[in-house]
XYZ file of C-alpha atoms in Angstrom:
655
model
C 41.404 40.438 25.969
C 42.387 39.488 29.067
C 44.869 36.224 29.224
C 43.678 33.393 31.053
C 45.097 29.786 31.607
C 44.290 26.810 33.569
C 47.066 24.858 35.791
C 45.114 21.801 36.326
C 41.244 21.074 34.787
C 38.793 18.378 36.535
C 38.314 17.701 39.492
C 40.951 19.738 41.092
C 39.988 21.797 43.537
C 41.459 24.398 46.239
C 37.981 24.155 48.514
C 38.528 21.769 52.092
C 36.079 20.893 53.707
C 37.318 21.093 57.020
C 37.668 24.004 59.219
C 41.224 25.251 60.227
C 41.480 26.079 64.533
C 43.662 28.701 65.661
C 43.733 29.842 69.417
C 44.215 33.194 69.497
C 43.111 34.897 72.626
C 41.159 38.900 72.968
C 43.449 40.199 75.872
C 41.876 44.097 75.425
C 38.850 44.634 72.116
C 41.422 45.986 69.985
C 44.721 44.122 70.235
C 44.430 39.679 70.189
C 47.712 37.927 71.894
C 48.767 34.433 70.755
C 47.443 31.552 73.650
C 49.425 29.048 72.705
C 47.926 25.836 71.811
C 46.147 25.292 69.393
C 44.152 22.470 67.370
C 41.958 21.309 63.778
C 43.619 22.234 60.861
C 45.781 24.814 62.173
C 49.453 23.987 61.716
C 51.982 23.836 65.101
C 54.633 25.364 62.276
C 52.226 28.342 61.631
C 53.912 31.717 63.555
C 51.418 33.237 66.467
C 50.237 36.613 64.902
C 49.912 39.717 67.343
C 47.461 42.137 65.953
C 48.782 45.553 66.751
C 45.684 48.040 67.994
C 43.076 50.150 66.209
C 44.694 53.158 65.152
C 47.862 52.656 63.891
C 48.486 51.483 60.554
C 48.719 53.184 57.046
C 49.114 53.382 53.979
C 51.975 56.292 53.319
C 53.156 57.284 49.909
C 56.238 54.929 50.094
C 54.204 52.642 49.790
C 51.545 53.002 47.685
C 54.665 54.139 45.317
C 56.245 50.877 46.290
C 53.112 48.669 45.285
C 52.484 50.257 42.088
C 56.079 49.493 40.998
C 55.797 45.860 41.877
C 52.443 45.593 40.341
C 53.336 46.548 37.154
C 56.610 45.294 36.796
C 54.825 42.064 37.240
C 52.869 43.866 34.581
C 55.660 43.797 32.218
C 56.681 39.904 32.871
C 53.957 38.622 31.949
C 53.702 41.561 28.749
C 49.913 42.691 29.251
C 49.461 46.486 29.991
C 47.609 47.224 33.120
C 46.138 49.803 35.236
C 46.259 49.622 38.645
C 44.721 51.332 41.753
C 45.378 51.228 45.271
C 43.232 52.855 48.454
C 42.717 53.034 52.122
C 40.655 50.624 54.410
C 36.923 52.961 54.407
C 37.268 53.875 49.967
C 40.378 56.627 49.406
C 41.901 56.167 46.241
C 44.965 56.295 46.564
C 46.727 56.407 43.626
C 45.055 55.199 40.086
C 47.893 54.329 37.770
C 47.803 53.758 34.216
C 50.479 51.887 31.921
C 51.127 53.141 28.189
C 48.869 50.979 25.956
C 46.595 49.836 28.161
C 42.842 49.107 27.501
C 40.586 52.359 28.232
C 37.415 50.197 28.949
C 36.307 46.593 29.807
C 33.114 45.070 29.125
C 30.849 43.331 32.081
C 30.678 40.189 31.091
C 28.856 36.508 32.841
C 30.324 34.657 30.032
C 26.144 34.105 29.954
C 24.305 34.517 26.355
C 21.224 34.934 27.947
C 22.141 37.305 30.475
C 24.496 39.398 27.258
C 22.626 42.563 27.291
C 20.702 42.654 30.656
C 20.989 44.359 33.762
C 24.775 45.392 33.379
C 25.490 41.496 31.749
C 27.589 43.285 28.537
C 27.964 47.205 29.313
C 30.368 49.034 27.228
C 32.420 51.140 27.790
C 32.752 51.021 31.619
C 36.832 53.419 31.819
C 39.679 50.463 33.172
C 39.947 52.899 36.319
C 37.017 52.509 38.155
C 36.313 48.303 37.731
C 40.365 48.445 38.820
C 38.604 50.746 41.819
C 36.151 48.790 42.030
C 38.210 45.757 43.122
C 40.612 47.256 45.210
C 37.989 48.857 47.339
C 35.580 45.574 47.154
C 39.158 43.459 48.673
C 39.133 45.930 51.797
C 36.553 47.090 52.348
C 35.088 42.427 52.569
C 37.949 42.273 55.358
C 38.615 42.248 58.787
C 41.048 41.407 61.317
C 40.002 38.306 61.327
C 38.571 37.273 57.893
C 40.368 38.509 54.172
C 37.871 37.879 51.910
C 39.384 38.958 48.780
C 36.934 39.827 44.831
C 37.796 35.502 43.784
C 36.149 35.015 47.502
C 33.000 37.844 46.037
C 31.969 36.014 43.414
C 31.882 32.404 44.835
C 29.213 34.018 47.069
C 26.697 35.610 44.931
C 26.719 32.956 42.235
C 23.170 30.648 41.877
C 24.580 27.865 43.663
C 27.328 27.608 46.832
C 29.436 26.467 46.228
C 29.264 28.179 41.804
C 28.553 24.669 39.385
C 27.430 22.188 42.590
C 23.173 22.157 41.029
C 20.775 21.893 43.473
C 22.553 24.245 46.551
C 21.259 27.094 48.209
C 22.868 30.480 46.112
C 25.780 31.893 48.208
C 25.889 33.186 51.269
C 26.032 36.466 50.264
C 24.204 36.494 47.775
C 22.656 39.892 45.409
C 25.815 41.302 48.031
C 27.888 43.045 45.037
C 24.655 45.607 44.446
C 25.553 47.900 47.707
C 28.042 50.886 48.394
C 26.508 51.584 45.840
C 27.937 55.563 43.623
C 24.476 56.991 44.097
C 23.829 55.569 48.084
C 22.897 58.347 49.755
C 25.493 55.741 52.570
C 28.401 56.196 51.186
C 31.107 59.879 50.465
C 31.333 60.637 47.649
C 35.056 62.696 46.991
C 35.574 65.749 48.332
C 39.453 67.929 48.650
C 39.390 68.045 52.505
C 37.562 65.257 53.174
C 39.559 61.581 53.570
C 36.866 60.210 55.791
C 34.752 57.328 55.010
C 33.483 55.222 53.877
C 34.317 56.237 50.067
C 31.802 54.225 46.940
C 32.395 52.084 44.567
C 31.418 53.480 40.696
C 30.731 49.297 40.235
C 29.014 47.787 43.409
C 31.431 45.195 45.002
C 33.744 43.689 42.341
C 33.478 39.406 42.506
C 36.556 40.001 39.397
C 39.780 37.995 40.362
C 42.196 40.408 40.814
C 40.964 42.493 43.568
C 43.374 42.187 47.218
C 42.866 43.787 50.924
C 45.986 45.349 52.059
C 47.229 44.963 55.614
C 49.284 45.575 58.253
C 50.524 44.217 60.797
C 46.995 42.292 61.218
C 45.408 44.946 60.744
C 43.231 46.431 57.079
C 44.935 48.719 55.655
C 44.219 49.581 51.641
C 42.693 47.051 49.249
C 44.901 46.643 45.500
C 42.508 45.963 42.298
C 44.008 45.089 39.079
C 42.611 45.166 35.557
C 45.175 44.374 33.218
C 44.811 43.880 28.751
C 47.218 42.953 25.600
C 47.143 46.202 24.620
C 45.042 49.450 23.847
C 43.466 48.261 20.716
C 42.081 44.738 22.954
C 39.021 45.722 25.812
C 39.737 44.376 28.798
C 36.990 42.283 30.903
C 35.247 42.742 33.827
C 33.264 38.917 35.121
C 34.632 36.450 37.827
C 34.560 32.844 38.418
C 31.835 30.560 37.008
C 33.916 27.503 37.601
C 35.935 27.179 40.577
C 37.121 23.324 39.748
C 39.431 24.497 37.669
C 42.099 25.787 39.261
C 41.983 28.594 36.841
C 44.917 31.550 37.096
C 44.728 34.504 36.891
C 46.868 37.326 35.023
C 45.193 39.694 37.029
C 45.148 37.254 40.244
C 49.192 36.821 40.180
C 49.977 40.964 38.927
C 47.922 42.358 42.117
C 49.460 39.313 44.834
C 53.258 39.520 42.787
C 52.033 43.640 43.926
C 52.352 43.426 47.366
C 55.030 42.422 50.066
C 55.019 39.814 52.601
C 54.373 42.621 55.155
C 51.472 43.351 53.307
C 49.781 40.311 52.649
C 46.727 38.931 54.105
C 47.714 36.780 57.143
C 47.571 33.064 55.636
C 45.581 32.433 59.182
C 42.074 34.144 58.314
C 42.606 34.132 54.123
C 39.125 33.134 53.087
C 40.372 29.826 52.524
C 40.712 28.903 56.125
C 37.129 30.679 56.611
C 34.163 27.668 56.671
C 30.539 28.136 55.533
C 27.981 25.346 55.123
C 30.660 22.957 56.246
C 32.719 24.747 53.180
C 35.875 26.895 52.296
C 36.485 29.481 50.394
C 38.590 30.848 48.162
C 40.486 33.292 47.693
C 44.402 33.627 45.452
C 44.589 30.213 43.009
C 48.388 31.652 42.935
C 50.353 32.909 45.042
C 53.804 34.357 42.664
C 56.828 36.029 44.189
C 57.004 38.746 45.244
C 57.458 41.420 41.962
C 60.926 43.686 41.497
C 60.398 46.633 41.347
C 60.222 49.145 37.642
C 59.993 52.318 37.026
C 57.659 54.225 37.282
C 58.553 56.686 34.978
C 58.509 55.531 31.496
C 55.619 52.695 31.273
C 52.847 54.633 32.107
C 51.191 57.536 34.241
C 48.999 58.417 37.458
C 46.543 59.327 36.702
C 43.195 61.425 38.907
C 39.544 60.149 38.529
C 36.231 62.453 38.038
C 34.693 61.396 41.493
C 37.451 59.230 42.763
C 40.607 60.505 42.854
C 41.060 64.806 42.768
C 44.501 64.237 40.914
C 46.497 62.907 39.848
C 49.786 61.613 41.362
C 49.832 59.256 45.074
C 48.426 60.188 48.237
C 48.907 58.644 51.792
C 45.892 56.554 53.548
C 43.622 57.169 56.629
C 44.296 55.388 60.006
C 41.417 53.617 60.498
C 39.940 54.101 64.341
C 41.679 58.231 64.254
C 39.441 60.998 62.931
C 40.845 61.969 59.400
C 39.049 58.156 58.676
C 35.077 58.570 59.095
C 35.430 55.711 61.919
C 35.483 56.308 65.920
C 35.223 54.782 69.289
C 32.118 55.394 70.364
C 31.691 58.381 73.626
C 28.245 57.827 74.467
C 28.081 56.447 78.099
C 25.092 54.063 76.658
C 28.005 52.388 74.962
C 30.899 51.901 77.339
C 32.081 48.303 77.744
C 30.851 47.627 74.396
C 33.705 48.223 72.775
C 31.857 50.044 69.239
C 32.334 52.733 67.010
C 30.533 55.065 64.684
C 30.497 57.241 61.860
C 31.188 60.933 61.995
C 30.713 63.839 59.385
C 33.672 65.737 60.297
C 37.658 64.585 59.950
C 38.327 67.397 62.885
C 35.373 66.918 65.282
C 35.144 63.084 67.204
C 32.212 64.214 68.632
C 30.197 64.793 64.997
C 28.550 62.216 64.563
C 26.999 60.911 61.817
C 23.614 58.711 62.637
C 23.473 59.675 66.709
C 20.604 57.263 68.217
C 17.171 60.420 67.242
C 13.318 59.918 68.161
C 11.320 59.388 64.391
C 8.311 59.560 63.960
C 6.988 56.402 66.117
C 10.107 55.092 67.875
C 11.992 57.423 70.848
C 15.672 57.986 71.526
C 15.392 55.165 74.017
C 14.057 53.393 71.853
C 16.579 53.755 69.260
C 19.347 53.643 71.683
C 18.444 50.694 73.325
C 18.008 48.838 70.107
C 21.560 49.273 69.249
C 23.022 48.622 72.551
C 21.013 45.353 73.047
C 22.623 44.458 68.767
C 26.158 44.868 69.860
C 25.350 42.810 73.365
C 24.643 40.057 71.636
C 27.247 40.402 68.754
C 29.529 40.140 71.625
C 28.308 37.238 73.264
C 27.879 35.521 69.511
C 29.860 33.178 67.669
C 31.131 34.704 64.569
C 30.684 33.043 61.450
C 33.282 33.681 59.574
C 36.286 35.155 60.885
C 39.095 33.318 63.058
C 40.337 32.262 65.224
C 36.653 30.268 65.522
C 34.794 31.449 68.847
C 35.550 35.109 67.386
C 32.862 37.728 68.715
C 30.591 38.314 65.812
C 31.625 42.065 64.146
C 28.810 43.737 63.023
C 27.001 46.626 61.840
C 23.679 48.096 63.241
C 20.882 50.198 62.060
C 17.744 51.173 62.601
C 15.388 52.837 60.211
C 12.928 55.068 60.742
C 9.331 54.754 58.457
C 10.983 57.025 55.807
C 13.515 55.937 55.040
C 15.848 57.698 57.573
C 18.625 56.568 59.375
C 17.992 56.823 63.155
C 20.676 55.699 64.136
C 24.181 53.254 63.389
C 26.583 51.508 65.022
C 29.553 49.035 64.687
C 32.044 46.297 66.093
C 35.232 48.129 66.211
C 36.688 44.881 63.776
C 33.242 44.542 61.395
C 33.251 45.107 57.628
C 33.400 48.443 56.613
C 31.394 46.768 53.992
C 28.378 46.540 56.618
C 27.802 49.491 56.991
C 26.523 50.383 54.076
C 24.098 47.074 53.826
C 23.201 47.260 57.433
C 21.123 49.776 55.776
C 19.753 48.116 53.119
C 18.443 44.982 54.442
C 16.317 48.028 56.606
C 15.337 49.388 53.866
C 14.383 46.417 52.464
C 12.538 45.295 54.868
C 10.407 47.658 55.063
C 9.804 48.880 52.067
C 8.287 45.053 51.847
C 6.685 45.129 54.655
C 4.135 48.964 53.688
C 1.066 48.828 52.975
C 2.653 51.693 50.241
C 5.153 48.659 48.842
C 3.278 47.687 45.478
C 2.552 51.817 44.555
C 6.420 52.501 45.039
C 7.673 49.328 43.284
C 5.836 49.489 39.731
C 6.481 53.647 40.702
C 10.001 53.148 40.593
C 10.477 53.569 36.142
C 6.543 51.293 36.083
C 7.667 50.346 33.016
C 10.265 48.725 33.837
C 9.746 46.978 37.182
C 5.472 47.054 37.172
C 6.444 43.294 35.976
C 7.912 41.567 39.681
C 6.073 43.822 41.365
C 2.827 42.779 39.936
C 4.188 38.806 39.448
C 5.308 39.367 43.650
C 1.661 40.610 44.385
C -0.128 36.841 42.307
C 3.393 34.379 43.492
C 1.601 33.241 46.538
C -1.852 31.713 44.779
C -5.166 32.264 47.059
C -3.194 34.659 49.167
C -3.924 37.802 50.213
C -1.829 40.207 48.317
C 0.835 40.436 49.530
C 2.529 43.940 48.824
C -0.490 45.767 50.507
C 1.258 46.525 53.725
C -0.631 42.923 55.699
C 2.774 40.790 55.838
C 5.710 41.533 58.018
C 8.748 40.981 55.573
C 12.225 39.721 56.365
C 15.878 40.557 54.561
C 15.811 36.934 54.903
C 12.156 36.217 53.458
C 12.258 38.852 50.100
C 15.636 36.523 48.883
C 13.517 33.931 49.504
C 11.767 35.029 46.072
C 14.829 36.297 44.735
C 15.823 34.162 43.331
C 16.126 32.229 39.934
C 14.668 29.231 42.356
C 11.825 28.972 44.455
C 12.918 26.446 46.492
C 16.263 28.015 46.611
C 18.840 25.910 44.491
C 16.124 23.425 43.881
C 17.049 23.177 39.868
C 13.124 22.738 37.323
C 11.184 24.462 40.588
C 9.985 27.457 39.026
C 11.863 31.662 39.357
C 11.456 33.415 42.138
C 8.938 36.358 41.511
C 12.081 39.423 41.683
C 14.992 36.944 40.225
C 14.981 37.156 36.105
C 14.532 33.821 35.132
C 17.638 31.487 34.777
C 17.767 31.770 31.368
C 18.632 34.948 31.358
C 20.088 35.287 34.741
C 23.048 35.703 35.687
C 26.141 37.681 38.732
C 25.140 40.424 36.037
C 21.644 40.351 36.117
C 19.756 38.991 39.772
C 16.200 40.812 38.557
C 14.438 43.415 40.947
C 17.222 44.082 43.324
C 18.938 45.519 40.606
C 16.611 46.868 38.199
C 15.253 49.520 40.751
C 18.818 50.821 40.291
C 20.027 50.248 37.065
C 19.312 53.587 35.368
C 21.183 55.525 38.862
C 24.194 53.292 38.722
C 25.678 53.098 34.431
C 24.725 57.492 35.085
C 27.116 57.504 37.681
C 29.614 55.517 34.710
C 29.630 58.712 32.798
C 31.581 61.629 33.577
C 29.525 64.615 34.100
C 28.035 62.788 36.673
C 30.799 62.447 38.354
C 31.803 65.606 38.367
C 29.464 65.903 41.134
C 32.114 66.976 43.914
C 29.652 66.927 47.774
C 29.977 65.236 50.881
C 26.785 63.137 50.108
C 24.647 62.887 47.206
C 21.622 65.242 46.447
C 18.117 63.687 45.894
C 18.524 63.071 42.598
C 21.584 61.118 42.888
C 20.323 58.751 44.678
C 19.789 55.390 43.655
C 15.750 55.282 42.136
C 14.254 57.002 39.487
C 12.633 58.576 42.135
C 9.751 61.221 40.796
C 6.587 59.206 41.533
C 7.252 58.054 45.064
C 5.849 60.401 47.612
C 8.572 62.769 48.716
C 7.731 61.301 52.950
C 9.021 57.680 51.169
C 12.050 58.729 49.627
C 14.868 57.823 51.573
C 13.732 53.936 51.616
C 15.248 52.992 48.140
C 17.429 55.677 48.675
C 20.841 53.398 48.593
C 19.549 51.086 46.831
C 17.662 47.430 48.372
C 19.680 44.173 49.659
C 18.162 40.643 49.608
C 19.564 38.017 52.271
C 19.619 38.594 56.158
C 19.717 40.119 58.823
C 16.490 43.227 58.253
C 13.243 43.543 60.020
C 10.252 45.233 61.017
C 9.815 46.521 63.535
C 6.471 47.235 65.346
C 4.515 48.628 67.654
C 0.866 45.991 67.693
C 0.487 45.783 64.692
C 1.805 49.564 63.544
C 4.949 49.614 61.290
C 7.535 52.337 63.228
C 10.404 51.820 61.228
C 13.205 48.755 60.279
C 16.224 47.121 61.358
C 19.758 45.688 59.472
C 22.389 44.505 61.094
C 25.736 42.892 58.376
C 28.758 41.888 59.861
C 30.079 37.927 60.364
C 27.681 36.233 59.258
C 23.943 35.655 57.676
C 22.342 33.369 60.200
C 23.980 35.516 62.799
C 23.064 39.044 61.483
C 19.438 36.774 61.498
C 19.580 36.888 65.672
C 21.689 39.684 66.058
C 19.335 42.542 64.582
C 16.094 39.819 66.170
C 16.795 39.957 69.582
C 18.088 43.335 69.568
C 14.070 44.613 68.721
C 13.397 42.501 71.666
C 15.537 42.656 74.545
C 15.334 46.951 73.214
C 11.972 46.965 74.162
C 12.762 44.984 78.029
C 14.900 47.940 78.112
C 13.374 50.084 77.704
C 9.402 48.843 78.659
C 7.774 49.696 75.091
C 6.149 46.835 73.180
C 8.520 47.271 70.179
C 8.983 43.327 68.014
C 10.644 42.242 65.226
C 7.208 40.791 63.529
C 3.468 42.144 64.208
C 0.758 40.870 67.286
C -1.640 39.733 64.712
C -0.754 40.401 60.809
C 0.805 37.500 58.554
C 4.997 37.479 58.264
C 6.301 35.860 55.488
C 7.347 32.581 57.265
C 3.103 32.083 56.717
C 3.108 32.372 52.807
C 3.706 29.192 50.273
C 3.769 29.119 46.691
C 3.160 24.961 46.392
C 3.515 24.228 49.359
C 6.820 26.273 50.115
C 7.028 28.209 51.835
C 9.135 31.583 53.287
C 11.426 31.992 55.974
C 11.393 34.987 58.046
C 14.266 34.058 60.585
C 17.234 31.812 61.214
C 19.718 32.041 64.280
C 22.320 30.052 64.382
C 22.418 26.720 66.618
C 24.156 26.776 70.771
C 24.995 31.059 69.192
C 27.178 32.059 71.886
C 30.447 31.257 73.639
C 30.812 30.130 76.884
C 27.190 28.597 76.432
C 24.643 25.938 75.439
C 21.689 27.457 75.290
C 20.027 26.949 71.963
C 16.521 28.074 70.414
C 16.949 32.090 71.484
C 15.262 33.135 68.982
C 10.951 32.600 69.268
C 8.446 32.423 66.779
C 6.827 35.692 65.567
């Protein structure tokens, strides 16, 4: 099993309840330059950091070899055998190295006995290579030029309390994000020998197990590293999380992954998670900063391996440069987005014009309406003050997506440096708001593997005692409102109160067994862990490999569930009058910012084209009018004084 030691116990903690200020000016949309000064907790001795333009940084084959060799040496010096994965920023697997006698598999476990054997908790065997890849992708996908998050950071933000262990606090700000980037997602790109474009899928979604870090060059994210370690092949690895952040625990996998990165490849100190605040508290990045490891001989200590569905052949390949056509993310050329610093996705690395999700008309939305929702959403993002990005006062960088009634993506656009994870999550949020607000919600939810999910759906439908059915299209649900009823306590974090109807009860709950969100995709996630299913090698998976068992759902609605669901803020249904016509999802630099950008994007987009679109119905109820025991759901929450260079407040009109 994985070996860990406690360097400090009791009240020791890395949490610092203070913000950090670093004075940096935006010179152009792509280049940050120092503007001197400083403030807050920023040290005057810290170097100013300059970030080169996008499209110039990537990991070369010698650099990947060097990182792996250092991870091997760090493992040898700690007496363990490791499986090591390196990816680029958009999820291409550049190398997977398995040390001799390393454990071939891991067990997924939270350590919570009541959850064992439920959901993904207790599932085994999972190939160690897949767990290492998930860790590496997590480090790369959660990070940007303005924030560097590790898998330890992810552990902190997906648990039932924030901070973990602080009873009576709301859940983590990205509660549920671990079930994004799923291997069954129709948004994520599957491996193809000729495709370097992303975003690539992750075998286990986003990882909350310490031992995964982003890799940087010149201030830009270029990839991620993930490590799974064991004492020998006879002891199974553990894929878990940190349940007690008050112990300054030293995790061997985290030590190895960090030691593998030369200083030039480590995240700039100014943007690491421990310098980023949320609700007045900072995140964690790492419990250790070991010296850079020496370089071990790769021959004789193990082998590079191929991983079916993720890496075609053994050996090392070079990474792609984010922002170039090879990465699949390129600057938007459509005139409507001029001056907004936006990126789009393409389908062909040889053709920058092969836009994957250009603004397109839907069944009840015109092309102009979709385009202007995206344009106005990006205008709001460019004015908004980011929550999880340094330097303080940076604009929010997000992904904005619009979906049709069938869940098909009508348009997707993103800020140039938005975290990659938001690409998939924005679509999840839109589809979740759409499906919960539809007249077919209860029918569809019970149809998805009815024996396991009907109880959740029916509990949701009866939770609001004495009120009309909540899942028949008569109420509008935002992603925030869905999250309100998908927590182990209702209201969120208040111990001793009822379990939210979509959540596993607290006695059975864990981040690997959250309830409805996971249950509807469990079979497909577990199915993609088998070699047979992973052998599929196409650009995007067919309907049979999307994220639900959809045989009982009419073809016109299967797309609503094609990449799973999401249960934190940033998604709204779109109405014309009381007619549901689509949905919007936003994901990026702060959940309240996501709400505001999506909400105002629809309102301002409607104004721009003279449309009746709104992110709420005209006369139907919205979820904030539903209550249980006097506690109401919340539909939208926008930041106070949200804009840079403006004192404007209360910017989101009530639905």
